[in-house]
Tab-separated table of C-alpha atoms in Angstrom:
chain	number	residue	atom	x	y	z
Z	260	MET	CA	-29.084	20.865	-21.165
Z	261	ILE	CA	-32.183	23.099	-20.801
Z	262	SER	CA	-31.978	26.815	-21.675
Z	263	GLY	CA	-34.315	29.587	-22.726
Z	264	HIS	CA	-34.017	28.341	-26.290
Z	265	GLY	CA	-35.120	24.799	-25.547
Z	266	VAL	CA	-33.293	21.542	-24.970
Z	267	HIS	CA	-29.773	21.116	-26.319
Z	268	ARG	CA	-27.552	18.040	-26.392
Z	269	LEU	CA	-24.336	18.420	-24.438
Z	270	GLN	CA	-21.396	17.988	-26.787
Z	271	ASP	CA	-18.049	16.468	-25.938
Z	272	PRO	CA	-15.330	19.130	-25.707
Z	273	THR	CA	-13.256	19.546	-28.827
Z	274	GLY	CA	-10.020	21.191	-29.878
Z	275	ILE	CA	-7.969	23.050	-27.278
Z	276	ARG	CA	-10.544	22.491	-24.535
Z	277	ALA	CA	-10.526	18.720	-25.074
Z	278	ALA	CA	-6.722	18.631	-25.062
Z	279	GLU	CA	-6.646	20.613	-21.813
Z	280	ILE	CA	-9.101	18.278	-20.104
Z	281	GLU	CA	-7.266	15.203	-21.349
Z	282	GLY	CA	-3.974	16.621	-20.089
Z	283	ARG	CA	-5.411	17.189	-16.631
Z	284	LEU	CA	-6.856	13.698	-16.515
Z	285	ARG	CA	-3.569	12.137	-17.562
Z	286	ALA	CA	-1.796	14.118	-14.847
Z	287	GLN	CA	-4.394	12.957	-12.300
Z	288	ILE	CA	-3.939	9.335	-13.348
Z	289	ALA	CA	-0.148	9.615	-13.126
Z	290	ASP	CA	-0.346	11.243	-9.692
Z	291	ALA	CA	-2.726	8.572	-8.362
Z	292	GLN	CA	-0.615	5.751	-9.794
Z	293	GLN	CA	2.423	7.134	-7.981
Z	294	ARG	CA	0.623	7.903	-4.721
Z	295	ILE	CA	-1.237	4.592	-4.292
Z	296	PRO	CA	1.826	2.359	-3.698
Z	297	GLU	CA	3.311	5.036	-1.414
Z	298	LEU	CA	0.157	5.088	0.703
Z	299	LEU	CA	-0.005	1.297	0.886
Z	300	SER	CA	3.623	1.226	1.986
Z	301	GLU	CA	2.904	3.761	4.753
Z	302	ILE	CA	-0.090	1.716	5.922
Z	303	ALA	CA	2.047	-1.439	5.978
Z	304	ASP	CA	4.761	0.302	8.017
Z	305	ILE	CA	2.258	1.449	10.652
Z	306	THR	CA	0.675	-1.997	10.816
Z	307	ALA	CA	4.078	-3.619	11.319
Z	308	SER	CA	4.734	-1.329	14.296
Z	309	ALA	CA	1.604	-2.409	16.174
Z	310	ASP	CA	-0.624	-5.361	16.954
Z	311	PRO	CA	-2.342	-5.678	13.555
Z	312	LEU	CA	-5.470	-7.437	14.814
Z	313	THR	CA	-6.075	-4.953	17.618
Z	314	LEU	CA	-5.399	-2.047	15.284
Z	315	TYR	CA	-7.916	-3.450	12.796
Z	316	SER	CA	-10.572	-4.100	15.445
Z	317	GLN	CA	-10.186	-0.630	16.933
Z	318	SER	CA	-10.226	0.898	13.453
Z	319	GLN	CA	-13.675	-0.601	12.992
Z	320	VAL	CA	-14.881	1.268	16.102
Z	321	VAL	CA	-13.316	4.527	14.909
Z	322	ALA	CA	-14.983	4.080	11.528
Z	323	ASP	CA	-18.326	3.564	13.254
Z	324	LEU	CA	-17.823	6.703	15.369
Z	325	ILE	CA	-16.904	8.750	12.305
Z	326	ARG	CA	-19.869	7.402	10.370
Z	327	SER	CA	-22.231	8.244	13.243
Z	328	ALA	CA	-20.870	11.761	13.721
Z	329	HIS	CA	-20.865	12.940	10.102
Z	330	PRO	CA	-23.325	13.120	7.202
Z	331	GLY	CA	-23.584	10.072	4.963
Z	332	ALA	CA	-21.522	11.557	2.141
Z	333	ALA	CA	-18.631	12.344	4.499
Z	334	GLY	CA	-18.443	8.727	5.648
Z	335	PHE	CA	-19.071	7.100	2.283
Z	336	GLY	CA	-16.625	4.285	1.629
Z	337	ILE	CA	-15.279	4.095	5.170
Z	338	GLU	CA	-16.691	0.587	5.714
Z	339	ALA	CA	-15.086	-0.675	2.500
Z	340	LEU	CA	-11.736	0.899	3.327
Z	341	THR	CA	-11.687	-0.489	6.866
Z	342	GLU	CA	-12.673	-3.904	5.510
Z	343	PHE	CA	-9.833	-3.597	3.000
Z	344	TYR	CA	-7.470	-2.870	5.880
Z	345	GLY	CA	-8.615	-6.079	7.563
Z	346	GLY	CA	-7.905	-7.855	4.299
Z	347	LEU	CA	-4.381	-6.455	4.307
Z	348	VAL	CA	-3.916	-7.878	7.805
Z	349	THR	CA	-4.987	-11.348	6.600
Z	350	ALA	CA	-2.643	-10.921	3.638
Z	351	MET	CA	0.346	-10.636	6.006
Z	352	PRO	CA	2.317	-13.802	6.729
Z	353	GLU	CA	0.690	-15.575	9.646
Z	354	HIS	CA	3.800	-15.481	11.813
Z	355	ASP	CA	4.188	-11.713	11.310
Z	356	VAL	CA	0.755	-11.142	12.822
Z	357	LEU	CA	1.151	-13.683	15.621
Z	358	ASP	CA	4.533	-12.255	16.641
Z	359	ARG	CA	2.923	-8.843	17.165
Z	360	LEU	CA	-0.096	-9.905	19.221
Z	361	GLY	CA	-0.348	-7.888	22.426
Z	362	ARG	CA	2.065	-5.203	21.265
Z	363	ASP	CA	1.147	-1.788	22.652
Z	364	PHE	CA	0.746	1.112	20.257
Z	365	ALA	CA	0.014	4.812	20.542
Z	366	PRO	CA	-3.639	5.813	19.961
Z	367	LYS	CA	-2.506	8.232	17.274
Z	368	LEU	CA	-1.805	5.238	15.017
Z	369	LEU	CA	-5.568	4.746	14.732
Z	370	TYR	CA	-5.924	8.153	13.140
Z	371	LEU	CA	-2.853	7.797	11.010
Z	372	VAL	CA	-4.320	4.598	9.561
Z	373	ALA	CA	-7.764	6.183	9.149
Z	374	GLY	CA	-6.260	9.203	7.385
Z	375	LEU	CA	-4.094	7.090	5.093
Z	376	LEU	CA	-7.036	4.853	4.207
Z	377	ARG	CA	-9.149	7.895	3.288
Z	378	GLU	CA	-6.321	9.295	1.179
Z	379	TYR	CA	-5.834	5.910	-0.454
Z	380	GLY	CA	-9.550	5.629	-1.198
Z	381	THR	CA	-9.527	9.100	-2.748
Z	382	ALA	CA	-6.578	8.172	-4.953
Z	383	GLU	CA	-8.270	4.946	-6.063
Z	384	HIS	CA	-11.447	6.872	-6.864
Z	385	GLN	CA	-9.581	9.537	-8.839
Z	386	LEU	CA	-7.738	6.889	-10.807
Z	387	GLN	CA	-10.862	4.967	-11.719
Z	388	GLN	CA	-12.920	8.080	-12.432
Z	389	SER	CA	-10.241	9.510	-14.699
Z	390	ARG	CA	-9.983	6.230	-16.613
Z	391	ILE	CA	-13.755	6.144	-17.119
Z	392	ILE	CA	-13.695	9.650	-18.579
Z	393	MET	CA	-10.603	8.965	-20.665
Z	394	ASP	CA	-12.013	5.752	-22.108
Z	395	HIS	CA	-14.698	7.598	-24.037
Z	396	GLN	CA	-14.451	5.107	-26.907
Z	397	GLU	CA	-15.803	2.283	-24.752
Z	398	ASP	CA	-19.322	1.007	-25.366
Z	399	SER	CA	-22.084	1.861	-22.905
Z	400	LEU	CA	-22.131	-1.626	-21.356
Z	401	THR	CA	-18.412	-1.483	-20.539
Z	402	ARG	CA	-18.799	1.975	-19.026
Z	403	ALA	CA	-21.752	0.787	-16.955
Z	404	ARG	CA	-19.627	-2.118	-15.715
Z	405	ARG	CA	-16.944	0.319	-14.609
Z	406	PHE	CA	-19.485	2.306	-12.596
Z	407	LEU	CA	-20.692	-0.912	-10.971
Z	408	GLU	CA	-17.083	-1.681	-10.085
Z	409	PHE	CA	-16.959	1.679	-8.320
Z	410	GLU	CA	-20.053	0.797	-6.295
Z	411	HIS	CA	-18.567	-2.593	-5.465
Z	412	ARG	CA	-15.381	-0.992	-4.223
Z	413	PHE	CA	-16.878	1.643	-1.961
Z	414	ASP	CA	-20.482	0.790	-1.064
Z	415	ARG	CA	-21.059	-1.902	1.553
Z	416	MET	CA	-24.860	-1.678	1.928
Z	417	THR	CA	-26.726	-4.130	-0.311
Z	418	GLY	CA	-30.194	-3.539	1.122
Z	419	TYR	CA	-32.281	-2.982	4.225
Z	420	PRO	CA	-31.423	-5.550	6.929
Z	421	VAL	CA	-35.028	-6.514	7.647
Z	422	GLN	CA	-35.671	-7.335	4.006
Z	423	LEU	CA	-32.308	-9.049	3.563
Z	424	ARG	CA	-33.042	-11.290	6.536
Z	425	GLN	CA	-36.397	-12.307	5.113
Z	426	ILE	CA	-34.812	-13.138	1.767
Z	427	PHE	CA	-31.973	-15.062	3.404
Z	428	ASN	CA	-34.281	-17.107	5.626
Z	429	ALA	CA	-36.624	-17.873	2.729
Z	430	VAL	CA	-33.751	-19.117	0.567
Z	431	VAL	CA	-31.808	-21.172	3.126
Z	432	GLY	CA	-34.766	-22.429	5.160
Z	433	SER	CA	-35.528	-25.286	2.790
Z	434	LEU	CA	-31.876	-26.349	2.864
Z	435	ALA	CA	-31.605	-26.732	6.639
Z	436	GLY	CA	-31.777	-30.529	6.754
Z	437	ARG	CA	-29.438	-31.059	3.825
Z	438	SER	CA	-26.894	-28.485	5.007
Z	439	ILE	CA	-26.726	-30.027	8.477
Z	440	LYS	CA	-26.143	-33.413	6.876
Z	441	GLN	CA	-23.569	-32.192	4.354
Z	442	LEU	CA	-21.812	-29.422	6.295
Z	443	GLY	CA	-22.496	-30.107	9.957
Z	444	TYR	CA	-24.510	-26.908	10.389
Z	445	ALA	CA	-27.582	-25.172	9.021
Z	446	LEU	CA	-26.846	-22.208	6.758
Z	447	SER	CA	-29.130	-20.141	8.984
Z	448	ASP	CA	-26.750	-20.810	11.904
Z	449	ALA	CA	-24.400	-18.186	10.445
Z	450	LEU	CA	-26.883	-15.330	10.843
Z	451	THR	CA	-27.973	-16.674	14.225
Z	452	ALA	CA	-24.340	-16.613	15.369
Z	453	ALA	CA	-23.819	-13.106	13.967
Z	454	ASP	CA	-26.892	-11.772	15.768
Z	455	ALA	CA	-25.893	-13.399	19.042
Z	456	TYR	CA	-22.334	-12.097	18.954
Z	457	HIS	CA	-23.529	-8.631	17.928
Z	458	ALA	CA	-25.707	-8.650	21.066
Z	459	VAL	CA	-22.688	-9.689	23.156
Z	460	LEU	CA	-20.536	-6.861	21.825
Z	461	LYS	CA	-23.323	-4.316	22.263
Z	462	GLN	CA	-23.924	-5.400	25.843
Z	463	ARG	CA	-20.229	-5.119	26.629
Z	464	SER	CA	-20.031	-1.754	24.874
Z	465	ASP	CA	-23.040	-0.344	26.741
Z	466	VAL	CA	-21.542	-1.328	30.096
Z	467	ILE	CA	-18.116	0.125	29.268
Z	468	ARG	CA	-19.556	3.346	27.816
Z	469	SER	CA	-21.646	3.774	30.939
Z	470	GLN	CA	-18.589	3.289	33.134
Z	471	LEU	CA	-16.612	5.763	31.027
Z	472	GLY	CA	-19.443	8.271	31.052
Z	473	VAL	CA	-19.609	8.205	27.265
Z	474	THR	CA	-23.164	8.771	26.100
Z	475	GLY	CA	-22.477	10.219	22.677
Z	476	ASP	CA	-23.366	13.819	23.514
Z	477	GLY	CA	-21.717	14.432	26.872
Z	478	LEU	CA	-18.241	15.308	25.605
Z	479	VAL	CA	-17.259	18.901	26.329
Z	480	LEU	CA	-15.121	20.274	23.494
Z	481	PRO	CA	-12.815	23.298	23.824
Z	482	ASP	CA	-13.450	26.402	21.721
Z	483	ASN	CA	-9.961	26.344	20.215
Z	484	PRO	CA	-10.186	24.359	16.935
Z	485	GLY	CA	-6.869	22.582	17.439
Z	486	GLU	CA	-7.639	21.583	21.011
Z	487	ARG	CA	-11.159	20.645	19.973
Z	488	LEU	CA	-9.838	18.215	17.363
Z	489	LEU	CA	-7.320	16.665	19.753
Z	490	THR	CA	-9.985	16.213	22.430
Z	491	LEU	CA	-12.315	14.540	19.951
Z	492	PHE	CA	-9.554	12.248	18.673
Z	493	ALA	CA	-8.497	11.306	22.198
Z	494	SER	CA	-12.081	10.515	23.186
Z	495	ARG	CA	-12.666	8.341	20.118
Z	496	ALA	CA	-9.385	6.511	20.602
Z	497	HIS	CA	-10.238	5.828	24.230
Z	498	VAL	CA	-13.646	4.469	23.286
Z	499	ALA	CA	-12.126	2.376	20.487
Z	500	ALA	CA	-9.546	0.840	22.824
Z	501	SER	CA	-12.245	0.055	25.371
Z	502	VAL	CA	-15.073	-1.386	23.284
Z	503	ALA	CA	-13.373	-2.938	20.240
Z	504	ALA	CA	-14.092	-6.616	19.705
Z	505	PRO	CA	-11.362	-8.745	21.311
Z	506	LEU	CA	-9.785	-11.977	20.220
Z	507	GLU	CA	-12.202	-14.579	21.576
Z	508	ASP	CA	-10.577	-17.610	23.135
Z	509	ASP	CA	-13.735	-19.733	22.866
Z	510	LEU	CA	-16.214	-18.127	20.499
Z	511	PRO	CA	-18.062	-21.415	19.768
Z	512	GLY	CA	-18.627	-21.897	23.512
Z	513	LEU	CA	-19.800	-18.330	24.005
Z	514	LEU	CA	-22.245	-18.570	21.110
Z	515	ALA	CA	-23.498	-21.980	22.254
Z	516	GLU	CA	-24.478	-20.411	25.575
Z	517	ARG	CA	-26.207	-17.541	23.809
Z	518	THR	CA	-28.027	-19.426	21.077
Z	519	GLY	CA	-28.654	-22.895	22.464
Z	520	LEU	CA	-27.178	-24.390	19.286
Z	521	PRO	CA	-24.783	-27.349	19.632
Z	522	ARG	CA	-21.184	-26.330	20.052
Z	523	GLU	CA	-20.027	-28.579	17.219
Z	524	ARG	CA	-22.407	-26.869	14.793
Z	525	LEU	CA	-21.141	-23.447	15.786
Z	526	THR	CA	-17.535	-24.631	15.510
Z	527	ALA	CA	-18.241	-25.759	11.956
Z	528	VAL	CA	-20.069	-22.600	10.907
Z	529	LEU	CA	-17.372	-20.320	12.354
Z	530	LYS	CA	-14.780	-22.210	10.350
Z	531	ALA	CA	-16.876	-21.550	7.233
Z	532	LEU	CA	-17.160	-17.866	8.160
Z	533	ALA	CA	-13.447	-17.427	8.810
Z	534	THR	CA	-10.684	-15.925	6.712
Z	535	PRO	CA	-7.477	-17.414	8.169
Z	536	LEU	CA	-4.388	-15.319	8.782
Z	537	GLY	CA	-2.010	-15.407	5.837
Z	538	SER	CA	-4.661	-16.847	3.531
Z	539	GLN	CA	-4.788	-14.136	0.870
Z	540	PRO	CA	-1.259	-12.879	0.159
Z	541	GLU	CA	-2.398	-11.856	-3.347
Z	542	LEU	CA	-4.594	-9.059	-1.933
Z	543	GLN	CA	-2.922	-5.757	-2.733
Z	544	THR	CA	-5.495	-3.141	-3.762
Z	545	LEU	CA	-9.084	-2.185	-3.065
Z	546	GLY	CA	-10.133	-3.641	-6.411
Z	547	ASP	CA	-8.815	-7.115	-5.585
Z	548	THR	CA	-11.149	-9.816	-4.292
Z	549	ASN	CA	-11.113	-9.674	-0.494
Z	550	ALA	CA	-12.250	-12.898	1.181
Z	551	LEU	CA	-12.997	-10.920	4.333
Z	552	ARG	CA	-15.978	-9.370	2.538
Z	553	ARG	CA	-18.028	-12.581	2.716
Z	554	ARG	CA	-16.055	-14.374	5.441
Z	555	PRO	CA	-15.704	-11.544	7.973
Z	556	VAL	CA	-14.271	-13.544	10.881
Z	557	ILE	CA	-10.479	-13.657	11.169
Z	558	GLY	CA	-9.349	-17.103	12.264
Z	559	LEU	CA	-6.159	-17.869	14.160
Z	560	PRO	CA	-4.423	-21.256	13.988
Z	561	ASP	CA	-5.033	-21.886	17.707
Z	562	GLY	CA	-8.815	-21.647	17.332
Z	563	ARG	CA	-9.262	-18.042	18.445
Z	564	TYR	CA	-11.410	-15.697	16.399
Z	565	LEU	CA	-11.791	-11.964	15.801
Z	566	TRP	CA	-15.177	-10.718	14.548
Z	567	PRO	CA	-15.240	-6.904	14.778
Z	568	ARG	CA	-18.624	-6.173	13.129
Z	569	PRO	CA	-21.019	-9.153	13.296
Z	570	GLY	CA	-23.963	-6.762	12.927
Z	571	ASP	CA	-23.041	-6.199	9.277
Z	572	PHE	CA	-23.186	-9.855	8.290
Z	573	SER	CA	-26.791	-9.658	7.074
Z	574	GLN	CA	-25.508	-7.573	4.139
Z	575	VAL	CA	-23.496	-10.519	2.793
Z	576	ALA	CA	-25.244	-13.542	4.324
Z	577	LEU	CA	-26.897	-14.650	1.089
Z	578	ASP	CA	-23.675	-14.267	-0.916
Z	579	TRP	CA	-21.817	-16.259	1.737
Z	580	ALA	CA	-24.437	-19.020	1.595
Z	581	ALA	CA	-24.204	-19.104	-2.201
Z	582	ASP	CA	-20.433	-19.543	-1.989
Z	583	VAL	CA	-20.844	-22.396	0.478
Z	584	CYS	CA	-23.467	-24.150	-1.640
Z	585	GLN	CA	-21.352	-23.922	-4.781
Z	586	LEU	CA	-18.750	-26.092	-3.084
Z	587	ASP	CA	-21.227	-28.940	-2.515
Z	588	ASP	CA	-23.150	-30.591	-5.344
Z	589	ASP	CA	-25.919	-31.709	-2.947
Z	590	LEU	CA	-26.849	-28.162	-1.889
């Protein structure tokens, strides 16, 4: 700390002050520990009342709209929380999801889920932050690891896409021949497929937004704050329902047309990119390993796929490729 008398070292609080701070932190930990399972239960109840895959896909659009409309700090963590929600969907028993496909749900469920996810994320953050402060006896390396865990939980940007692409292509380029021989596809096919499908979704979105008259700045909002909020929510929900990625009946065929790659190669790479329904029942909290992070396509047993945000794949492409290579001694 710098003052008029020079530089002074900040001291840990002692005595009554330390006891007061510790008491508040313990209360915060207890409150978060109680609230987290309640919030997860509420999220599960809403998901069970709707079509989980459609709700997840539309939630991705809402998250994107929120992120675009607010400063970075206000939207921090929203990608991780929405991804976590997708993980919860793949943690459900397969038949529970399939039985609910096509079920209509009220648009307000989108905002109930978004609000609960934000509240859940806040509770998780408070719990971890309080534990870091409470564990003042830990060594510096352990504390640093805890802060990295925080970044891993909430931050989904690993670098600038242009640079990440160059790194990815440089690493996997030399493995193209071997990966086709061993896996049936080139590792680079994954990013090619992601780019192509991102272009498909953007083209569809641009057409639909044009038809709806949604340009991003043409929405007239009432002066009344309550009506203003409802109008904004209704507009976002309408856009989400219209432009969210659908379940694709033949994604390999669509991508083959777009990329010129053989259909069988794209079929193989999509299988490697997919997290099947019901495949991670152990996923319960944001801190658990979520397969959907590196395998962002949700796969159905009948061969259909849901890929809500292919444009984000460049952030995890190298990690995905590393996972794939670790499973084959010849790569």
